[in-house]
XYZ file of C-alpha atoms in Angstrom:
563
model
C -26.658 -6.993 -15.218
C -25.899 -4.700 -18.295
C -22.411 -4.203 -19.074
C -21.043 -0.598 -19.705
C -18.001 0.768 -20.074
C -16.440 3.476 -17.397
C -16.441 7.055 -18.897
C -13.015 8.475 -17.979
C -11.958 11.148 -15.757
C -11.623 14.482 -17.000
C -8.293 16.137 -15.080
C -6.933 18.924 -15.828
C -3.856 20.715 -14.186
C -3.874 23.471 -12.255
C -0.862 25.587 -10.987
C 0.607 27.833 -9.822
C 3.967 29.889 -9.293
C 6.682 28.317 -7.873
C 7.828 31.288 -5.802
C 3.978 31.554 -4.261
C 4.324 27.388 -4.153
C 7.546 27.986 -1.413
C 6.423 30.685 0.610
C 2.746 29.137 1.446
C 4.697 26.059 2.434
C 7.160 27.760 4.316
C 4.193 29.395 6.202
C 2.518 26.119 6.694
C 5.234 24.644 7.930
C 6.031 27.044 10.430
C 2.050 27.070 11.438
C 2.165 23.352 11.978
C 4.870 23.486 14.739
C 3.282 26.539 16.292
C -0.164 25.527 16.471
C -2.178 23.800 19.056
C -3.213 20.062 18.830
C -7.039 19.653 18.138
C -8.092 16.444 19.438
C -6.738 13.609 21.783
C -3.312 12.882 22.338
C -1.995 15.760 19.912
C -0.591 17.413 22.985
C 1.550 14.260 23.314
C 3.440 14.921 19.890
C 7.012 14.476 20.114
C 9.726 14.319 16.842
C 12.160 11.763 15.996
C 14.836 11.100 13.645
C 15.197 8.629 10.490
C 17.710 8.896 7.369
C 16.786 9.587 3.812
C 18.898 8.908 0.881
C 18.649 9.356 -2.724
C 19.309 5.550 -4.567
C 18.413 6.953 -8.266
C 18.106 10.021 -10.326
C 16.434 8.354 -12.782
C 14.379 4.957 -12.597
C 12.839 5.488 -15.892
C 8.919 5.727 -14.629
C 7.497 7.358 -12.239
C 5.921 4.894 -10.388
C 2.003 4.370 -10.203
C 1.723 1.080 -8.338
C 4.648 -0.810 -6.525
C 5.052 -4.536 -5.425
C 7.999 -6.023 -3.690
C 8.444 -9.458 -5.021
C 9.483 -12.799 -2.739
C 13.066 -11.863 -4.667
C 13.554 -8.846 -2.855
C 13.240 -6.902 -5.878
C 10.149 -4.199 -7.028
C 7.586 -4.435 -9.583
C 7.067 -0.013 -10.506
C 4.007 0.769 -12.789
C 2.682 3.534 -14.809
C 0.558 3.672 -17.461
C 0.394 3.235 -20.992
C -1.028 6.307 -22.331
C 1.182 8.441 -20.438
C 3.910 9.319 -23.324
C 7.355 8.852 -23.815
C 8.925 7.679 -20.577
C 12.946 7.412 -19.607
C 13.803 4.006 -20.235
C 12.524 1.775 -23.703
C 12.033 -1.520 -24.512
C 14.928 -3.703 -25.204
C 15.509 -5.298 -28.546
C 14.129 -2.788 -30.267
C 10.537 -3.786 -29.388
C 7.618 -1.445 -30.201
C 3.367 -1.879 -28.992
C 1.215 -0.676 -31.690
C -1.870 0.546 -30.511
C -5.341 2.857 -31.209
C -5.710 3.774 -27.953
C -2.543 5.592 -27.298
C -3.313 9.781 -27.282
C 0.103 10.217 -27.290
C 2.691 7.860 -28.906
C 0.489 5.247 -31.420
C 4.354 3.459 -31.703
C 5.230 3.153 -28.342
C 8.813 1.751 -28.071
C 8.911 2.730 -24.292
C 8.839 0.602 -20.869
C 6.016 1.713 -18.708
C 7.136 -0.884 -16.325
C 10.598 -1.720 -14.729
C 12.389 -4.461 -11.960
C 14.476 -2.565 -9.342
C 16.627 -3.996 -7.715
C 18.005 -3.352 -3.891
C 21.062 -5.353 -3.994
C 22.139 -4.339 -7.402
C 20.913 -0.715 -7.388
C 19.506 -1.072 -10.828
C 16.176 -1.240 -12.973
C 15.154 -3.158 -15.939
C 12.523 -2.083 -18.065
C 8.707 -4.662 -18.353
C 6.935 -5.199 -21.266
C 3.377 -4.042 -20.391
C 1.337 -4.200 -23.225
C -2.080 -2.626 -22.136
C -2.588 -0.111 -20.083
C -2.446 -0.179 -16.281
C -4.034 3.210 -15.457
C -5.538 3.203 -12.131
C -5.673 -0.396 -11.745
C -4.886 -2.823 -8.873
C -3.473 -6.329 -8.181
C -2.760 -9.132 -5.749
C -0.032 -11.650 -5.053
C -1.062 -15.046 -5.503
C 0.090 -18.352 -3.340
C 2.779 -19.146 -5.577
C 4.159 -15.241 -5.417
C 2.934 -14.800 -8.743
C 1.930 -10.686 -9.373
C -1.519 -11.117 -10.769
C -2.895 -7.840 -12.130
C -6.842 -6.459 -13.236
C -7.524 -3.886 -15.159
C -6.689 -0.062 -15.747
C -8.044 2.110 -18.362
C -8.802 1.936 -22.226
C -7.964 -1.294 -23.690
C -6.731 -2.638 -20.459
C -9.495 -2.208 -18.307
C -10.653 -5.941 -18.694
C -7.385 -7.658 -18.677
C -5.540 -10.440 -16.836
C -1.661 -9.469 -16.837
C 1.113 -11.898 -14.690
C 4.301 -11.339 -13.363
C 6.405 -14.442 -12.173
C 9.040 -12.606 -10.339
C 12.915 -14.446 -10.471
C 15.918 -14.218 -9.173
C 18.048 -11.458 -10.681
C 20.147 -13.507 -13.181
C 16.952 -14.869 -15.010
C 14.449 -12.702 -16.933
C 11.322 -12.483 -15.789
C 8.702 -10.174 -17.402
C 4.736 -9.514 -17.789
C 2.255 -11.808 -19.409
C -1.317 -10.340 -20.990
C -3.250 -13.844 -19.874
C -5.041 -15.512 -22.515
C -7.280 -17.251 -20.731
C -9.012 -15.158 -17.834
C -10.219 -11.875 -18.079
C -12.469 -9.603 -16.010
C -16.497 -9.828 -15.996
C -16.726 -6.210 -15.567
C -14.304 -3.060 -16.020
C -12.274 -2.212 -13.473
C -10.794 1.061 -12.575
C -10.103 2.148 -9.668
C -10.942 -1.192 -8.202
C -9.636 -2.583 -4.396
C -8.118 -6.338 -5.059
C -7.879 -8.579 -2.081
C -6.434 -12.167 -1.488
C -9.297 -14.682 0.197
C -8.666 -17.374 2.317
C -8.892 -20.164 -0.773
C -6.300 -18.304 -2.384
C -8.809 -16.433 -5.100
C -9.065 -12.659 -5.333
C -12.087 -10.690 -5.105
C -12.338 -8.006 -6.569
C -14.133 -5.041 -5.273
C -16.152 -1.512 -6.528
C -14.089 1.440 -9.022
C -15.825 3.384 -10.850
C -18.883 2.995 -12.095
C -18.815 -0.662 -10.634
C -20.945 -1.185 -7.702
C -20.143 -5.278 -7.904
C -17.715 -7.825 -6.947
C -16.525 -10.420 -8.755
C -13.420 -13.121 -8.177
C -10.791 -14.180 -9.716
C -10.285 -17.645 -10.502
C -14.133 -16.472 -11.188
C -14.582 -20.750 -10.796
C -18.449 -20.319 -13.064
C -19.898 -17.332 -9.877
C -20.648 -14.065 -12.121
C -21.259 -10.853 -10.936
C -22.174 -9.845 -7.328
C -24.417 -6.310 -6.659
C -23.033 -4.878 -3.631
C -25.734 -1.545 -2.988
C -23.131 -0.696 -0.434
C -21.041 0.622 -3.421
C -24.067 2.522 -4.465
C -25.246 3.940 -1.446
C -21.831 5.803 -0.902
C -21.235 7.328 -3.788
C -22.019 11.081 -3.858
C -21.130 14.066 -6.312
C -17.598 13.521 -6.275
C -17.402 9.405 -5.560
C -15.199 9.641 -2.797
C -15.594 5.518 -3.062
C -13.181 4.668 -5.324
C -10.651 2.031 -4.022
C -12.130 1.234 -1.288
C -10.425 -0.230 1.765
C -10.932 -3.990 2.003
C -9.645 -6.100 4.766
C -9.637 -9.966 5.272
C -10.404 -10.268 8.515
C -9.587 -13.327 10.311
C -13.667 -15.091 10.315
C -12.663 -14.488 6.846
C -15.171 -11.478 5.956
C -14.516 -8.753 4.391
C -14.119 -5.449 6.271
C -14.978 -2.724 3.150
C -14.859 0.872 4.037
C -16.004 3.407 0.883
C -16.538 7.021 1.555
C -16.974 7.256 5.507
C -19.178 4.298 5.598
C -18.286 0.623 6.419
C -19.545 -3.197 6.744
C -18.563 -6.466 7.324
C -19.133 -8.567 3.873
C -20.293 -12.139 4.253
C -18.952 -12.598 0.331
C -20.027 -16.388 0.155
C -23.674 -15.294 1.370
C -22.971 -11.713 -0.423
C -24.434 -10.426 2.950
C -24.159 -7.785 4.798
C -22.887 -8.780 8.258
C -22.643 -5.802 10.120
C -22.818 -2.052 9.247
C -20.486 0.356 11.549
C -21.332 4.102 12.278
C -19.698 7.200 9.875
C -16.539 8.169 10.894
C -16.787 11.730 11.699
C -15.274 15.016 9.383
C -14.580 14.254 5.635
C -14.260 11.929 2.637
C -11.460 9.143 2.596
C -11.168 7.265 -0.389
C -10.530 7.876 -3.817
C -10.482 10.956 -4.762
C -10.276 12.403 -1.284
C -7.281 10.243 -0.028
C -6.799 9.149 3.380
C -5.338 5.631 3.634
C -6.311 3.226 5.717
C -4.500 -0.230 7.797
C -5.755 -3.275 9.268
C -3.300 -3.364 12.909
C -1.717 -6.014 13.921
C -3.249 -9.457 14.484
C -1.705 -11.372 17.331
C -1.298 -14.286 18.488
C -1.908 -12.932 22.547
C -5.779 -12.248 21.882
C -5.839 -15.728 19.626
C -5.442 -13.506 16.118
C -9.530 -12.478 16.892
C -8.796 -8.681 18.045
C -9.270 -6.412 14.707
C -8.747 -2.664 14.939
C -8.761 -0.121 12.189
C -7.236 2.891 11.257
C -8.322 5.240 8.844
C -6.120 8.808 8.449
C -6.420 11.710 6.524
C -8.532 12.049 3.351
C -9.887 15.867 1.495
C -12.563 18.446 2.559
C -15.790 17.279 1.171
C -15.952 18.901 -1.975
C -11.979 19.358 -2.721
C -12.223 17.354 -5.740
C -14.842 19.279 -7.872
C -14.180 22.993 -6.259
C -10.068 22.045 -6.578
C -9.043 25.498 -7.454
C -9.826 26.543 -3.872
C -7.337 24.057 -2.589
C -9.068 23.222 1.049
C -7.130 21.691 3.219
C -6.753 18.137 3.931
C -7.674 16.438 7.156
C -5.934 16.020 10.306
C -7.898 13.173 11.207
C -7.612 9.396 12.310
C -10.112 7.151 13.040
C -9.508 3.748 14.873
C -12.294 1.045 15.008
C -12.119 -2.069 17.276
C -14.267 -4.281 14.691
C -14.805 -6.845 17.463
C -16.607 -4.481 19.480
C -20.903 -5.172 20.667
C -21.389 -1.141 19.639
C -18.474 0.238 18.148
C -17.328 3.519 17.831
C -14.211 5.932 16.513
C -11.848 7.205 18.526
C -10.261 10.102 16.690
C -7.136 11.707 16.989
C -5.045 14.588 15.331
C -2.239 13.824 13.500
C 0.630 16.980 13.086
C 0.283 17.347 10.177
C -2.424 17.334 7.881
C -2.247 14.927 4.957
C -4.500 13.692 1.479
C -2.516 11.110 -0.741
C 0.004 9.630 2.008
C 0.511 6.264 2.516
C 0.303 3.795 5.472
C 3.148 1.043 5.926
C 2.494 -1.756 8.855
C 6.341 -1.428 10.340
C 8.068 -4.791 11.317
C 8.044 -3.219 14.986
C 4.015 -3.096 15.173
C 3.803 0.840 14.868
C 2.136 2.418 11.452
C 4.443 4.693 9.385
C 2.303 7.707 7.768
C 4.345 9.351 4.280
C 3.984 10.902 0.915
C 0.406 13.608 0.527
C -0.291 16.640 0.301
C -1.489 19.080 2.845
C -4.116 20.984 0.676
C -6.033 19.603 -1.844
C -7.226 16.011 -3.737
C -6.139 13.576 -5.572
C -6.006 14.440 -9.326
C -4.301 16.157 -11.948
C -2.748 18.954 -9.939
C -5.549 18.918 -7.765
C -3.203 19.507 -4.866
C -0.331 21.723 -3.145
C 1.928 22.059 -0.221
C 3.660 18.392 -0.104
C 3.859 16.806 3.476
C 7.188 16.053 3.614
C 7.616 15.159 7.013
C 6.815 11.310 7.626
C 5.113 10.731 11.030
C 4.985 7.527 12.961
C 2.212 6.458 14.618
C 2.468 4.176 18.083
C 0.204 1.536 18.311
C 0.320 0.755 21.489
C 1.499 4.254 22.830
C -1.364 6.180 24.113
C 0.041 8.701 25.689
C 2.634 9.736 23.049
C 0.428 8.829 19.841
C 2.614 10.038 17.008
C 5.913 11.071 16.503
C 7.687 13.301 13.652
C 10.247 12.260 11.660
C 12.981 13.903 9.363
C 11.569 15.851 6.470
C 12.422 14.564 2.627
C 12.833 17.526 -0.176
C 10.889 15.181 -3.041
C 7.442 16.228 -3.653
C 5.436 12.655 -3.534
C 1.779 13.827 -4.114
C -0.395 12.305 -6.958
C 0.749 8.578 -8.332
C 3.259 8.239 -5.743
C 3.946 4.793 -4.260
C 5.818 3.337 -1.044
C 6.826 -0.176 0.031
C 8.578 -1.794 3.116
C 11.515 -3.344 1.728
C 13.008 -6.684 3.368
C 16.280 -4.792 4.719
C 13.139 -2.111 7.207
C 13.863 0.531 4.733
C 10.839 2.417 3.262
C 11.246 2.343 -0.679
C 9.665 5.721 -2.000
C 8.712 6.283 -6.003
C 7.048 8.270 -7.825
C 4.881 11.286 -8.133
C 2.758 12.745 -11.406
C 0.301 15.447 -10.971
C -0.498 14.587 -14.781
C -1.925 13.495 -17.254
C 1.637 12.941 -18.919
C 4.836 13.121 -18.212
C 5.324 16.562 -17.649
C 9.079 17.842 -16.502
C 8.751 21.839 -17.037
C 6.798 24.692 -16.374
C 5.252 23.421 -13.629
C 5.513 23.799 -9.869
C 5.827 20.021 -9.404
C 7.213 18.092 -12.127
C 7.250 14.229 -12.750
C 9.203 12.421 -10.216
C 11.699 9.619 -11.456
C 14.210 9.224 -8.591
C 13.450 6.360 -6.528
C 14.298 7.320 -2.391
C 14.783 5.048 0.850
C 13.552 6.328 4.447
C 15.271 4.536 7.615
C 12.752 4.347 10.103
C 15.401 4.997 13.950
C 14.023 1.341 14.405
C 17.096 0.478 12.444
C 20.500 -0.249 14.273
C 24.322 -0.658 12.996
C 23.551 -3.634 10.640
C 26.655 -5.320 12.607
C 24.277 -5.138 15.569
C 21.400 -7.248 13.862
C 20.099 -10.398 14.574
C 21.080 -12.732 11.290
C 18.342 -15.039 10.386
C 20.527 -18.725 9.861
C 18.188 -21.691 9.308
C 14.120 -21.420 8.331
C 12.411 -23.451 6.559
C 11.042 -22.082 3.002
C 8.025 -23.338 3.553
C 5.871 -23.421 7.471
C 2.224 -25.246 7.167
C -1.127 -23.306 9.815
C -0.821 -24.456 13.466
C 2.407 -26.669 13.407
C 5.466 -25.348 15.142
C 9.017 -24.544 12.872
C 12.020 -23.610 14.142
C 14.438 -20.458 13.563
C 18.400 -20.655 14.397
C 19.407 -16.699 14.263
C 22.953 -15.387 15.012
C 22.490 -12.440 18.090
C 26.205 -10.768 17.937
C 25.644 -8.544 20.859
C 24.460 -11.716 22.711
C 25.679 -10.083 25.746
C 23.346 -7.154 25.542
C 19.670 -8.151 27.722
C 17.042 -9.154 25.278
C 14.004 -6.802 27.195
C 12.158 -8.209 23.445
C 12.324 -10.769 21.484
C 9.011 -10.981 18.640
C 8.810 -12.479 14.807
C 6.405 -10.798 12.939
C 4.956 -12.253 9.243
C 4.189 -9.428 6.634
C 2.241 -9.851 3.367
C 3.496 -8.101 0.390
C 0.569 -6.058 -0.583
C 0.393 -4.030 -4.063
C 0.434 -0.124 -3.307
C -1.663 1.846 -5.715
C -2.959 5.795 -4.918
C -2.608 5.715 -1.297
C -3.493 2.313 -0.286
C -1.700 -0.923 0.235
C -4.232 -3.485 -1.352
C -3.775 -6.712 0.971
C -1.469 -5.501 3.730
C -1.940 -7.240 6.861
C 1.010 -8.286 10.135
C 0.770 -10.898 12.589
C 2.236 -11.130 15.597
C 3.616 -15.287 16.339
C 3.764 -16.892 19.226
C 7.228 -18.422 20.728
C 6.783 -21.604 22.159
C 10.049 -21.901 22.964
C 13.057 -20.750 23.246
C 16.347 -22.650 23.449
C 19.599 -20.477 24.643
C 22.682 -22.433 26.748
C 24.494 -19.033 27.940
C 23.640 -15.249 27.332
C 26.741 -15.289 25.812
C 26.198 -17.498 22.802
C 26.287 -15.553 19.669
C 23.747 -19.047 17.654
C 20.446 -18.937 19.265
C 16.908 -21.255 18.814
C 13.507 -20.425 18.894
C 11.078 -21.895 18.123
C 7.557 -20.234 16.641
C 3.442 -21.249 15.959
C 2.490 -20.821 12.535
C -0.860 -18.982 12.129
C -3.608 -21.009 12.329
C -5.693 -20.816 9.564
C -5.935 -18.860 6.034
C -8.510 -16.271 7.541
C -5.164 -15.013 9.441
C -2.711 -15.375 6.993
C -3.845 -15.951 2.814
C -1.465 -18.537 1.091
C 0.844 -16.473 0.360
C 4.774 -14.961 0.627
C 5.460 -13.127 3.120
C 8.510 -11.486 4.996
C 9.525 -12.759 8.695
C 11.041 -10.498 10.984
C 13.015 -11.676 13.840
C 13.630 -8.195 16.097
C 15.579 -7.936 19.331
C 13.799 -4.905 21.458
C 11.919 -4.011 19.133
C 14.478 -3.457 15.827
C 14.396 -6.266 12.956
C 16.522 -8.383 11.343
C 16.630 -8.409 7.592
C 13.953 -10.381 6.472
C 13.770 -13.819 5.416
C 10.721 -14.629 3.087
C 8.640 -17.946 4.090
C 5.088 -19.509 1.825
C 2.914 -20.267 4.336
C 0.160 -23.025 2.704
C -1.765 -25.630 3.589
C -0.131 -28.818 5.338
């Protein structure tokens, strides 16, 4: 096929006076509390707690992309064509490029590595533009990052994480390049350890990395879902336990067999508005569990902008308040619609170790784009996966707007790391109602109990193999308390960008044996069955959680590999 370079997107900031914005925010927040909810379960909304903490006032960059490494550190990425950052490259290093619109000689870092243990950042070196790019962790724990804007559209970058007493940095691949310019693309780790790259701006194809001599593959579905404002960039892609892919774009979705390049199943349209960029909904595949052999699959899609909100951004229409859930494995699947207590676009959806879904960040009006949104969604909302009577729980609000180009990641201790927000082409700190945000925050859901009361994983194998059992020895600080539930959960480390966590999945493992000599014994052991195959759990590093009565331990990293 003929290759063509995607055209850049014109984005303009639409401002408003700060005082007016504050008044609107107060009125909207008040109306949310007073209005009668409109869909299923909406009368059963309860309020909860949660704790916010400011970690750093200045992380050096706003985070457009983020990912948690197997050492617990967090890679934060901006894009290079943003102008001056608040952190410089070490040793007087600079990059020189003719592509940058502001700095031809650029001595600033556009990526940093954050350490939750020391609460510090150090600069990392990015050489080509990572604007609206994609990525995945591969089996050895390396973050393989692809595409972007300008000179970065066909680039492949690799970050091999290291411990805190070592130094690691980004490396631009000299052996791999993309076959087509990829901007606003979604990546997914496959059972064979490769990545599949799906769609993007003016990209109606998929490709593989490494390619293994496979060329570009046309996927007409991506062109069919491309409307007058696009609305199908950053498609939602989930690897199913069958090995096929569930792909959602705009309002439509399919099951796609990438091996044969065939659409296995077409699903009905989700009711309401578009859900992908620039409309900016979000999606998760709900937990896969041993109890049904990991075969039951439900997809949840929440939020998004009104159709036309992007092209008519001055009107600032309200974002969607609906969530749709569909059971992929049903013979005749239909969307079950529910109403969130707060309308939201640009929200991030995070699978929590207690198997619920946190919806956080975003705005209540407008869409993605430079200045195209207003009225921040300050309150996180919990989607309670298995509580059909009281689906949503509203948590305490933050005071920091995190809208366009912000991220949310699950940390090893169960907190959620919030970073970024930059609704402008360049870093802008003055004369705007929503300045560029450099701070880092953490949100602790109510499941986080006193550290002294958490179970502590003491012995865990570094690697586990498919369909094999393994042992866990743990310390129970409160053995006299009754154990209502004990569960073991694996969560992946996704690449988070533009309201979607690429590669996110959660597995509930089977506890096949528990050895507890006495209820007062603090040291206990259990035997757990690993996932059955690489379609259920692609080969990678996962966080393993032990939960007692819904309260998670601090996670330990484990590598899932073939025997």
